[in-house]
PDB file of C-alpha atoms and ligand atoms in Angstrom:
ATOM      1  CA  UNK A   1      62.714  49.223 129.189  1.00 80.00           C
ATOM      2  CA  UNK A   2      61.061  48.455 125.848  1.00 90.00           C
ATOM      3  CA  UNK A   3      63.422  47.947 122.906  1.00 93.00           C
ATOM      4  CA  UNK A   4      62.401  51.400 121.536  1.00 94.00           C
ATOM      5  CA  UNK A   5      63.217  53.081 124.855  1.00 94.00           C
ATOM      6  CA  UNK A   6      66.575  51.239 124.906  1.00 96.00           C
ATOM      7  CA  UNK A   7      67.223  52.567 121.443  1.00 97.00           C
ATOM      8  CA  UNK A   8      66.321  56.151 122.386  1.00 97.00           C
ATOM      9  CA  UNK A   9      68.636  55.808 125.370  1.00 97.00           C
ATOM     10  CA  UNK A  10      71.532  54.550 123.213  1.00 97.00           C
ATOM     11  CA  UNK A  11      71.028  57.363 120.703  1.00 97.00           C
ATOM     12  CA  UNK A  12      71.129  59.968 123.461  1.00 97.00           C
ATOM     13  CA  UNK A  13      74.127  58.385 125.092  1.00 96.00           C
ATOM     14  CA  UNK A  14      76.097  58.487 121.860  1.00 95.00           C
ATOM     15  CA  UNK A  15      75.610  62.194 121.502  1.00 91.00           C
ATOM     16  CA  UNK A  16      76.475  63.801 118.172  1.00 93.00           C
ATOM     17  CA  UNK A  17      72.782  64.464 117.583  1.00 97.00           C
ATOM     18  CA  UNK A  18      71.585  66.713 114.805  1.00 98.00           C
ATOM     19  CA  UNK A  19      70.463  70.025 116.293  1.00 98.00           C
ATOM     20  CA  UNK A  20      67.955  70.609 113.544  1.00 98.00           C
ATOM     21  CA  UNK A  21      66.176  67.983 111.411  1.00 98.00           C
ATOM     22  CA  UNK A  22      64.172  68.962 108.338  1.00 98.00           C
ATOM     23  CA  UNK A  23      61.671  66.538 106.839  1.00 98.00           C
ATOM     24  CA  UNK A  24      60.074  66.258 103.363  1.00 98.00           C
ATOM     25  CA  UNK A  25      56.987  64.190 104.181  1.00 98.00           C
ATOM     26  CA  UNK A  26      56.328  62.414 100.909  1.00 98.00           C
ATOM     27  CA  UNK A  27      54.304  59.412  99.815  1.00 98.00           C
ATOM     28  CA  UNK A  28      50.879  59.969 101.381  1.00 98.00           C
ATOM     29  CA  UNK A  29      49.128  59.711  98.002  1.00 97.00           C
ATOM     30  CA  UNK A  30      50.864  56.435  97.021  1.00 98.00           C
ATOM     31  CA  UNK A  31      50.181  54.950 100.471  1.00 98.00           C
ATOM     32  CA  UNK A  32      46.475  55.608  99.983  1.00 98.00           C
ATOM     33  CA  UNK A  33      46.429  54.431  96.306  1.00 98.00           C
ATOM     34  CA  UNK A  34      48.022  51.130  97.309  1.00 98.00           C
ATOM     35  CA  UNK A  35      45.055  50.622  99.584  1.00 98.00           C
ATOM     36  CA  UNK A  36      42.559  51.601  96.907  1.00 98.00           C
ATOM     37  CA  UNK A  37      41.657  54.707  98.909  1.00 98.00           C
ATOM     38  CA  UNK A  38      41.483  58.394  97.926  1.00 96.00           C
ATOM     39  CA  UNK A  39      44.672  60.403  98.410  1.00 95.00           C
ATOM     40  CA  UNK A  40      43.297  62.355 101.336  1.00 95.00           C
ATOM     41  CA  UNK A  41      43.146  59.081 103.276  1.00 97.00           C
ATOM     42  CA  UNK A  42      46.943  59.053 103.043  1.00 97.00           C
ATOM     43  CA  UNK A  43      47.273  62.635 104.234  1.00 96.00           C
ATOM     44  CA  UNK A  44      45.062  61.821 107.207  1.00 97.00           C
ATOM     45  CA  UNK A  45      47.219  58.825 108.060  1.00 98.00           C
ATOM     46  CA  UNK A  46      50.266  61.072 107.637  1.00 98.00           C
ATOM     47  CA  UNK A  47      49.141  63.157 110.618  1.00 97.00           C
ATOM     48  CA  UNK A  48      49.942  60.209 112.905  1.00 97.00           C
ATOM     49  CA  UNK A  49      53.484  60.240 111.628  1.00 98.00           C
ATOM     50  CA  UNK A  50      53.746  63.978 112.293  1.00 98.00           C
ATOM     51  CA  UNK A  51      52.779  63.281 115.930  1.00 97.00           C
ATOM     52  CA  UNK A  52      55.216  60.383 116.187  1.00 98.00           C
ATOM     53  CA  UNK A  53      58.153  62.382 114.816  1.00 98.00           C
ATOM     54  CA  UNK A  54      57.465  65.410 117.048  1.00 98.00           C
ATOM     55  CA  UNK A  55      57.333  63.089 120.071  1.00 97.00           C
ATOM     56  CA  UNK A  56      60.529  61.225 119.072  1.00 98.00           C
ATOM     57  CA  UNK A  57      62.465  64.395 118.337  1.00 98.00           C
ATOM     58  CA  UNK A  58      61.478  65.841 121.722  1.00 98.00           C
ATOM     59  CA  UNK A  59      62.396  62.697 123.552  1.00 97.00           C
ATOM     60  CA  UNK A  60      65.848  62.594 121.925  1.00 98.00           C
ATOM     61  CA  UNK A  61      66.533  66.206 122.868  1.00 97.00           C
ATOM     62  CA  UNK A  62      66.727  67.483 119.312  1.00 98.00           C
ATOM     63  CA  UNK A  63      66.308  71.275 119.283  1.00 98.00           C
ATOM     64  CA  UNK A  64      64.475  71.913 116.037  1.00 98.00           C
ATOM     65  CA  UNK A  65      62.274  70.131 113.541  1.00 98.00           C
ATOM     66  CA  UNK A  66      61.051  71.674 110.307  1.00 98.00           C
ATOM     67  CA  UNK A  67      58.239  69.868 108.436  1.00 98.00           C
ATOM     68  CA  UNK A  68      57.351  70.505 104.794  1.00 98.00           C
ATOM     69  CA  UNK A  69      53.589  70.417 105.127  1.00 97.00           C
ATOM     70  CA  UNK A  70      52.496  72.257 101.996  1.00 97.00           C
ATOM     71  CA  UNK A  71      54.619  73.680  99.174  1.00 97.00           C
ATOM     72  CA  UNK A  72      53.816  76.639  96.927  1.00 96.00           C
ATOM     73  CA  UNK A  73      53.560  74.102  94.116  1.00 96.00           C
ATOM     74  CA  UNK A  74      50.924  72.112  96.059  1.00 96.00           C
ATOM     75  CA  UNK A  75      48.336  74.810  95.311  1.00 97.00           C
ATOM     76  CA  UNK A  76      48.307  73.445  91.721  1.00 97.00           C
ATOM     77  CA  UNK A  77      46.872  70.089  92.887  1.00 95.00           C
ATOM     78  CA  UNK A  78      43.165  69.393  92.118  1.00 95.00           C
ATOM     79  CA  UNK A  79      40.987  71.764  94.165  1.00 96.00           C
ATOM     80  CA  UNK A  80      39.286  69.000  96.217  1.00 94.00           C
ATOM     81  CA  UNK A  81      42.723  67.726  97.386  1.00 94.00           C
ATOM     82  CA  UNK A  82      43.885  71.236  98.273  1.00 95.00           C
ATOM     83  CA  UNK A  83      40.640  71.873 100.165  1.00 95.00           C
ATOM     84  CA  UNK A  84      40.917  68.609 102.028  1.00 94.00           C
ATOM     85  CA  UNK A  85      44.582  69.246 102.929  1.00 95.00           C
ATOM     86  CA  UNK A  86      43.730  72.719 104.251  1.00 96.00           C
ATOM     87  CA  UNK A  87      40.872  71.226 106.305  1.00 96.00           C
ATOM     88  CA  UNK A  88      43.219  68.599 107.720  1.00 95.00           C
ATOM     89  CA  UNK A  89      45.828  71.152 108.649  1.00 96.00           C
ATOM     90  CA  UNK A  90      43.228  73.318 110.299  1.00 96.00           C
ATOM     91  CA  UNK A  91      41.926  70.383 112.298  1.00 96.00           C
ATOM     92  CA  UNK A  92      45.444  69.256 113.226  1.00 96.00           C
ATOM     93  CA  UNK A  93      46.396  72.732 114.470  1.00 96.00           C
ATOM     94  CA  UNK A  94      43.314  72.850 116.671  1.00 97.00           C
ATOM     95  CA  UNK A  95      43.175  69.280 117.969  1.00 97.00           C
ATOM     96  CA  UNK A  96      46.883  68.978 118.686  1.00 97.00           C
ATOM     97  CA  UNK A  97      47.277  72.368 120.373  1.00 98.00           C
ATOM     98  CA  UNK A  98      47.075  71.122 123.964  1.00 98.00           C
ATOM     99  CA  UNK A  99      49.240  68.086 123.275  1.00 97.00           C
ATOM    100  CA  UNK A 100      51.922  70.287 121.688  1.00 98.00           C
ATOM    101  CA  UNK A 101      51.917  72.595 124.728  1.00 98.00           C
ATOM    102  CA  UNK A 102      52.190  69.558 127.021  1.00 97.00           C
ATOM    103  CA  UNK A 103      55.140  68.323 124.985  1.00 97.00           C
ATOM    104  CA  UNK A 104      56.888  71.674 125.156  1.00 98.00           C
ATOM    105  CA  UNK A 105      56.791  72.110 121.403  1.00 98.00           C
ATOM    106  CA  UNK A 106      56.988  75.691 120.208  1.00 98.00           C
ATOM    107  CA  UNK A 107      55.297  75.901 116.820  1.00 98.00           C
ATOM    108  CA  UNK A 108      56.196  78.493 114.223  1.00 98.00           C
ATOM    109  CA  UNK A 109      55.549  78.662 110.472  1.00 98.00           C
ATOM    110  CA  UNK A 110      57.422  79.720 107.380  1.00 98.00           C
ATOM    111  CA  UNK A 111      56.096  80.351 103.882  1.00 98.00           C
ATOM    112  CA  UNK A 112      53.676  82.638 102.098  1.00 97.00           C
ATOM    113  CA  UNK A 113      51.226  82.472 104.988  1.00 97.00           C
ATOM    114  CA  UNK A 114      48.915  85.100 103.508  1.00 96.00           C
ATOM    115  CA  UNK A 115      47.900  82.519 100.932  1.00 96.00           C
ATOM    116  CA  UNK A 116      46.316  80.308 103.566  1.00 96.00           C
ATOM    117  CA  UNK A 117      42.522  80.360 103.954  1.00 92.00           C
ATOM    118  CA  UNK A 118      41.572  82.768 106.721  1.00 94.00           C
ATOM    119  CA  UNK A 119      40.267  79.982 108.960  1.00 94.00           C
ATOM    120  CA  UNK A 120      43.474  77.956 108.611  1.00 95.00           C
ATOM    121  CA  UNK A 121      45.523  81.111 109.239  1.00 97.00           C
ATOM    122  CA  UNK A 122      43.475  81.796 112.426  1.00 97.00           C
ATOM    123  CA  UNK A 123      44.099  78.285 113.776  1.00 97.00           C
ATOM    124  CA  UNK A 124      47.774  78.641 112.925  1.00 98.00           C
ATOM    125  CA  UNK A 125      48.034  81.989 114.757  1.00 98.00           C
ATOM    126  CA  UNK A 126      46.268  80.479 117.751  1.00 98.00           C
ATOM    127  CA  UNK A 127      48.674  77.540 117.799  1.00 98.00           C
ATOM    128  CA  UNK A 128      51.729  79.794 117.512  1.00 98.00           C
ATOM    129  CA  UNK A 129      50.418  81.976 120.356  1.00 98.00           C
ATOM    130  CA  UNK A 130      49.503  78.984 122.616  1.00 98.00           C
ATOM    131  CA  UNK A 131      52.947  77.372 122.248  1.00 98.00           C
ATOM    132  CA  UNK A 132      54.992  80.605 122.292  1.00 98.00           C
ATOM    133  CA  UNK A 133      56.302  79.876 125.811  1.00 98.00           C
ATOM    134  CA  UNK A 134      57.368  76.303 125.064  1.00 98.00           C
ATOM    135  CA  UNK A 135      61.052  75.573 125.066  1.00 97.00           C
ATOM    136  CA  UNK A 136      61.714  71.881 124.589  1.00 98.00           C
ATOM    137  CA  UNK A 137      61.529  71.599 120.805  1.00 98.00           C
ATOM    138  CA  UNK A 138      61.009  74.167 118.050  1.00 98.00           C
ATOM    139  CA  UNK A 139      58.642  72.864 115.372  1.00 98.00           C
ATOM    140  CA  UNK A 140      58.480  74.880 112.195  1.00 98.00           C
ATOM    141  CA  UNK A 141      55.692  74.117 109.724  1.00 98.00           C
ATOM    142  CA  UNK A 142      56.550  75.051 106.166  1.00 98.00           C
ATOM    143  CA  UNK A 143      53.187  76.093 104.672  1.00 98.00           C
ATOM    144  CA  UNK A 144      52.735  77.488 101.178  1.00 97.00           C
ATOM    145  CA  UNK A 145      56.519  77.371 101.255  1.00 98.00           C
ATOM    146  CA  UNK A 146      59.010  77.643  98.425  1.00 98.00           C
ATOM    147  CA  UNK A 147      62.781  77.898  98.885  1.00 98.00           C
ATOM    148  CA  UNK A 148      63.347  80.204  95.903  1.00 98.00           C
ATOM    149  CA  UNK A 149      60.461  82.417  97.018  1.00 98.00           C
ATOM    150  CA  UNK A 150      62.079  82.683 100.454  1.00 98.00           C
ATOM    151  CA  UNK A 151      65.403  83.758  98.906  1.00 98.00           C
ATOM    152  CA  UNK A 152      63.634  86.293  96.632  1.00 98.00           C
ATOM    153  CA  UNK A 153      61.747  87.669  99.632  1.00 97.00           C
ATOM    154  CA  UNK A 154      64.994  88.090 101.456  1.00 98.00           C
ATOM    155  CA  UNK A 155      66.671  89.817  98.477  1.00 98.00           C
ATOM    156  CA  UNK A 156      63.690  92.140  98.202  1.00 98.00           C
ATOM    157  CA  UNK A 157      63.962  93.194 101.861  1.00 97.00           C
ATOM    158  CA  UNK A 158      67.728  93.588 101.549  1.00 98.00           C
ATOM    159  CA  UNK A 159      67.269  95.818  98.454  1.00 98.00           C
ATOM    160  CA  UNK A 160      64.756  97.950 100.335  1.00 98.00           C
ATOM    161  CA  UNK A 161      67.084  98.302 103.304  1.00 98.00           C
ATOM    162  CA  UNK A 162      69.917  99.345 100.958  1.00 98.00           C
ATOM    163  CA  UNK A 163      67.776 101.884  99.173  1.00 98.00           C
ATOM    164  CA  UNK A 164      66.726 103.312 102.558  1.00 98.00           C
ATOM    165  CA  UNK A 165      70.418 103.635 103.439  1.00 97.00           C
ATOM    166  CA  UNK A 166      70.152 101.184 106.312  1.00 97.00           C
ATOM    167  CA  UNK A 167      72.479  98.552 104.784  1.00 97.00           C
ATOM    168  CA  UNK A 168      75.770  98.814 102.920  1.00 97.00           C
ATOM    169  CA  UNK A 169      75.689  96.341  99.962  1.00 97.00           C
ATOM    170  CA  UNK A 170      79.489  95.906 100.142  1.00 97.00           C
ATOM    171  CA  UNK A 171      79.233  94.843 103.802  1.00 97.00           C
ATOM    172  CA  UNK A 172      76.677  92.135 103.103  1.00 98.00           C
ATOM    173  CA  UNK A 173      78.058  88.609 103.745  1.00 98.00           C
ATOM    174  CA  UNK A 174      76.449  85.151 104.045  1.00 97.00           C
ATOM    175  CA  UNK A 175      75.512  85.603 107.709  1.00 97.00           C
ATOM    176  CA  UNK A 176      74.058  89.027 106.925  1.00 97.00           C
ATOM    177  CA  UNK A 177      71.971  87.625 104.087  1.00 98.00           C
ATOM    178  CA  UNK A 178      70.697  84.765 106.220  1.00 97.00           C
ATOM    179  CA  UNK A 179      69.333  87.238 108.770  1.00 97.00           C
ATOM    180  CA  UNK A 180      66.686  88.200 106.166  1.00 98.00           C
ATOM    181  CA  UNK A 181      65.446  84.641 105.675  1.00 98.00           C
ATOM    182  CA  UNK A 182      62.208  83.370 107.314  1.00 97.00           C
ATOM    183  CA  UNK A 183      63.782  81.714 110.388  1.00 91.00           C
ATOM    184  CA  UNK A 184      67.062  83.527 111.163  1.00 86.00           C
ATOM    185  CA  UNK A 185      66.981  82.234 114.774  1.00 92.00           C
ATOM    186  CA  UNK A 186      67.238  78.570 113.805  1.00 97.00           C
ATOM    187  CA  UNK A 187      70.541  76.756 113.123  1.00 97.00           C
ATOM    188  CA  UNK A 188      70.761  75.343 109.579  1.00 97.00           C
ATOM    189  CA  UNK A 189      69.344  71.740 109.326  1.00 98.00           C
ATOM    190  CA  UNK A 190      72.053  69.159 110.024  1.00 98.00           C
ATOM    191  CA  UNK A 191      69.910  66.414 108.565  1.00 98.00           C
ATOM    192  CA  UNK A 192      67.302  66.428 105.786  1.00 98.00           C
ATOM    193  CA  UNK A 193      65.014  63.378 105.732  1.00 98.00           C
ATOM    194  CA  UNK A 194      62.888  62.506 102.727  1.00 98.00           C
ATOM    195  CA  UNK A 195      60.417  59.661 102.692  1.00 98.00           C
ATOM    196  CA  UNK A 196      59.107  57.582  99.752  1.00 98.00           C
ATOM    197  CA  UNK A 197      62.419  57.220  97.947  1.00 98.00           C
ATOM    198  CA  UNK A 198      62.409  60.312  95.660  1.00 96.00           C
ATOM    199  CA  UNK A 199      65.898  61.789  95.222  1.00 97.00           C
ATOM    200  CA  UNK A 200      64.762  65.407  95.038  1.00 96.00           C
ATOM    201  CA  UNK A 201      64.961  68.583  97.153  1.00 98.00           C
ATOM    202  CA  UNK A 202      61.670  69.929  95.803  1.00 97.00           C
ATOM    203  CA  UNK A 203      62.437  73.629  96.510  1.00 98.00           C
ATOM    204  CA  UNK A 204      62.827  73.027 100.307  1.00 98.00           C
ATOM    205  CA  UNK A 205      65.115  75.240 102.378  1.00 98.00           C
ATOM    206  CA  UNK A 206      67.489  75.747  99.459  1.00 98.00           C
ATOM    207  CA  UNK A 207      69.809  78.126 101.274  1.00 98.00           C
ATOM    208  CA  UNK A 208      69.764  76.377 104.710  1.00 98.00           C
ATOM    209  CA  UNK A 209      70.561  72.807 103.477  1.00 98.00           C
ATOM    210  CA  UNK A 210      73.912  73.764 101.938  1.00 97.00           C
ATOM    211  CA  UNK A 211      75.788  71.375 104.267  1.00 96.00           C
ATOM    212  CA  UNK A 212      72.917  69.152 105.482  1.00 97.00           C
ATOM    213  CA  UNK A 213      73.346  65.400 105.456  1.00 97.00           C
ATOM    214  CA  UNK A 214      70.683  63.767 103.251  1.00 98.00           C
ATOM    215  CA  UNK A 215      68.725  60.706 104.325  1.00 98.00           C
ATOM    216  CA  UNK A 216      66.246  59.210 101.855  1.00 98.00           C
ATOM    217  CA  UNK A 217      64.138  56.241 102.865  1.00 98.00           C
ATOM    218  CA  UNK A 218      61.735  54.160 100.756  1.00 98.00           C
ATOM    219  CA  UNK A 219      59.272  54.163 103.620  1.00 98.00           C
ATOM    220  CA  UNK A 220      56.101  56.138 102.739  1.00 98.00           C
ATOM    221  CA  UNK A 221      55.309  59.003 105.105  1.00 98.00           C
ATOM    222  CA  UNK A 222      52.202  57.350 106.769  1.00 98.00           C
ATOM    223  CA  UNK A 223      54.489  54.389 107.646  1.00 98.00           C
ATOM    224  CA  UNK A 224      57.241  56.598 109.057  1.00 98.00           C
ATOM    225  CA  UNK A 225      57.019  55.988 112.804  1.00 98.00           C
ATOM    226  CA  UNK A 226      59.171  56.477 115.913  1.00 98.00           C
ATOM    227  CA  UNK A 227      61.440  53.569 114.921  1.00 98.00           C
ATOM    228  CA  UNK A 228      61.928  54.927 111.411  1.00 98.00           C
ATOM    229  CA  UNK A 229      62.899  58.319 112.828  1.00 98.00           C
ATOM    230  CA  UNK A 230      65.395  56.669 115.193  1.00 98.00           C
ATOM    231  CA  UNK A 231      66.897  54.852 112.194  1.00 98.00           C
ATOM    232  CA  UNK A 232      67.421  58.204 110.399  1.00 98.00           C
ATOM    233  CA  UNK A 233      69.113  59.623 113.468  1.00 98.00           C
ATOM    234  CA  UNK A 234      71.343  56.569 113.924  1.00 98.00           C
ATOM    235  CA  UNK A 235      72.393  56.811 110.280  1.00 97.00           C
ATOM    236  CA  UNK A 236      73.291  60.462 110.817  1.00 97.00           C
ATOM    237  CA  UNK A 237      75.323  59.644 113.922  1.00 96.00           C
ATOM    238  CA  UNK A 238      77.412  57.211 111.913  1.00 95.00           C
ATOM    239  CA  UNK A 239      78.516  59.867 109.398  1.00 92.00           C
ATOM    240  CA  UNK A 240      81.550  62.060 109.326  1.00 82.00           C
ATOM    241  CA  UNK A 241      80.737  65.645 108.371  1.00 77.00           C
ATOM    242  CA  UNK A 242      83.475  67.582 106.682  1.00 81.00           C
ATOM    243  CA  UNK A 243      81.881  70.848 105.550  1.00 83.00           C
ATOM    244  CA  UNK A 244      84.181  70.843 102.510  1.00 83.00           C
ATOM    245  CA  UNK A 245      87.297  70.353 104.589  1.00 83.00           C
ATOM    246  CA  UNK A 246      89.618  67.371 105.079  1.00 81.00           C
ATOM    247  CA  UNK A 247      89.539  65.788 108.507  1.00 75.00           C
ATOM    248  CA  UNK A 248      92.883  65.568 110.355  1.00 66.00           C
TER     249      UNK A 248
HETATM  250  C1  LIG B   1      53.249  64.496 100.241  1.00 62.16           C
HETATM  251  O1  LIG B   1      52.604  63.343  99.836  1.00 62.16           O
HETATM  252  C2  LIG B   1      52.604  65.149 101.380  1.00 62.16           C
HETATM  253  C3  LIG B   1      51.946  66.354 101.363  1.00 62.16           C
HETATM  254  C4  LIG B   1      51.777  67.143 100.117  1.00 62.16           C
HETATM  255  C5  LIG B   1      51.286  66.911 102.538  1.00 62.16           C
HETATM  256  C6  LIG B   1      51.894  66.559 103.858  1.00 62.16           C
HETATM  257  C7  LIG B   1      50.844  66.678 104.852  1.00 62.16           C
HETATM  258  C8  LIG B   1      50.641  65.893 105.901  1.00 62.16           C
HETATM  259  C9  LIG B   1      51.620  64.854 106.352  1.00 62.16           C
HETATM  260  C10 LIG B   1      49.405  66.093 106.699  1.00 62.16           C
HETATM  261  C11 LIG B   1      49.509  66.732 107.991  1.00 62.16           C
HETATM  262  C12 LIG B   1      50.647  67.681 108.199  1.00 62.16           C
HETATM  263  C13 LIG B   1      50.797  68.435 109.306  1.00 62.16           C
HETATM  264  C14 LIG B   1      51.978  69.274 109.546  1.00 62.16           C
HETATM  265  C15 LIG B   1      49.771  68.402 110.325  1.00 62.16           C
HETATM  266  P1  LIG B   1      52.100  63.212  98.320  1.00 62.16           P
HETATM  267  O2  LIG B   1      50.682  63.557  98.289  1.00 62.16           O
HETATM  268  O3  LIG B   1      52.981  64.052  97.447  1.00 62.16           O
HETATM  269  O4  LIG B   1      52.309  61.715  98.067  1.00 62.16           O
HETATM  270  P2  LIG B   1      52.664  61.021  96.647  1.00 62.16           P
HETATM  271  O5  LIG B   1      54.032  61.507  96.266  1.00 62.16           O
HETATM  272  O6  LIG B   1      52.635  59.559  96.995  1.00 62.16           O
HETATM  273  O7  LIG B   1      51.618  61.418  95.706  1.00 62.16           O
END
C-alpha cells in the first residue's frame, strides 16, 4: 500500500468520521497572483482540488460533501471573472459527469439557481439528472448561494404555509424550520473546512453549521489535495464534540 492508502485505511479504521463535510474553497486568486497569472488560472487549478476532495471523501466513506462554488456576493466581481467562472463551472459539470457517475457521487445544488446563465443551468440539471441514482456520496454544490438568503427563503415559505392555514406558528420548532431549508435531507455538517487562512464564515450554511467543528488551513485551494483533506479529517477525529454539554 502507498503511504496515502495506509493513511486512508487508518482513518477508516478509527471510525468517528464526519458524516457531512462542508468546504469553503478559498485562495484561488492568490494562488494565481503568486504565479503572476490571471485569477481565472487559479480557479481552473482549483477544479483539480474539487476532483481530489470528491474522490477522497468517497474513498473514506463520508456521506455528504457540500462545496461553496459561487456565493451571491461573487456576482459583484468584475464581469470577466464572473463570466470565466461560469464557463469553468459549465465545463466542469459537463466533463466530469461520467466520472461522477462512476464514482457514485450524487450531485445536487443549493442557492439561487435561477440566477445562473441558462447554459450553466442546463448543464447543472443534466448533471443532477445523470447522477440521481448514485448512492455512495452526496455532493452538494452551493451556487449563487447565501446563508441569509436561504433562511429568508425558508421564512417566506413558512409564512405562506401559515397564511394558507397549513402550519401552526406555535407548533414550529427548530426541526420544523429546518425542513424549509434548501437541503432538509442532509445531516448538518460536522466539519467545516476553509482554505487560505481566512477566519470567516462568509455567509455559508449559517443555520446548519451551528455545531460544526471548524478547520482552517493556510493551504490555498488549488494546493488542497487528497493528503490535505486527510489531514482535516484526522484533525476532526482527534476532537471531542460536546454540543454545549459537559462530557461525563
Ligand atoms: C475562492 O477563491 C473561490 C471561488 C470564488 C470559486 C471556487 C471555484 C472553484 C474551485 C472552481 C470549480 C468549482 C467547482 C465546484 C467545479 P478566491 O477567488 O476568492 O481567491 P482569493 O481569496 O485568493 O482572491
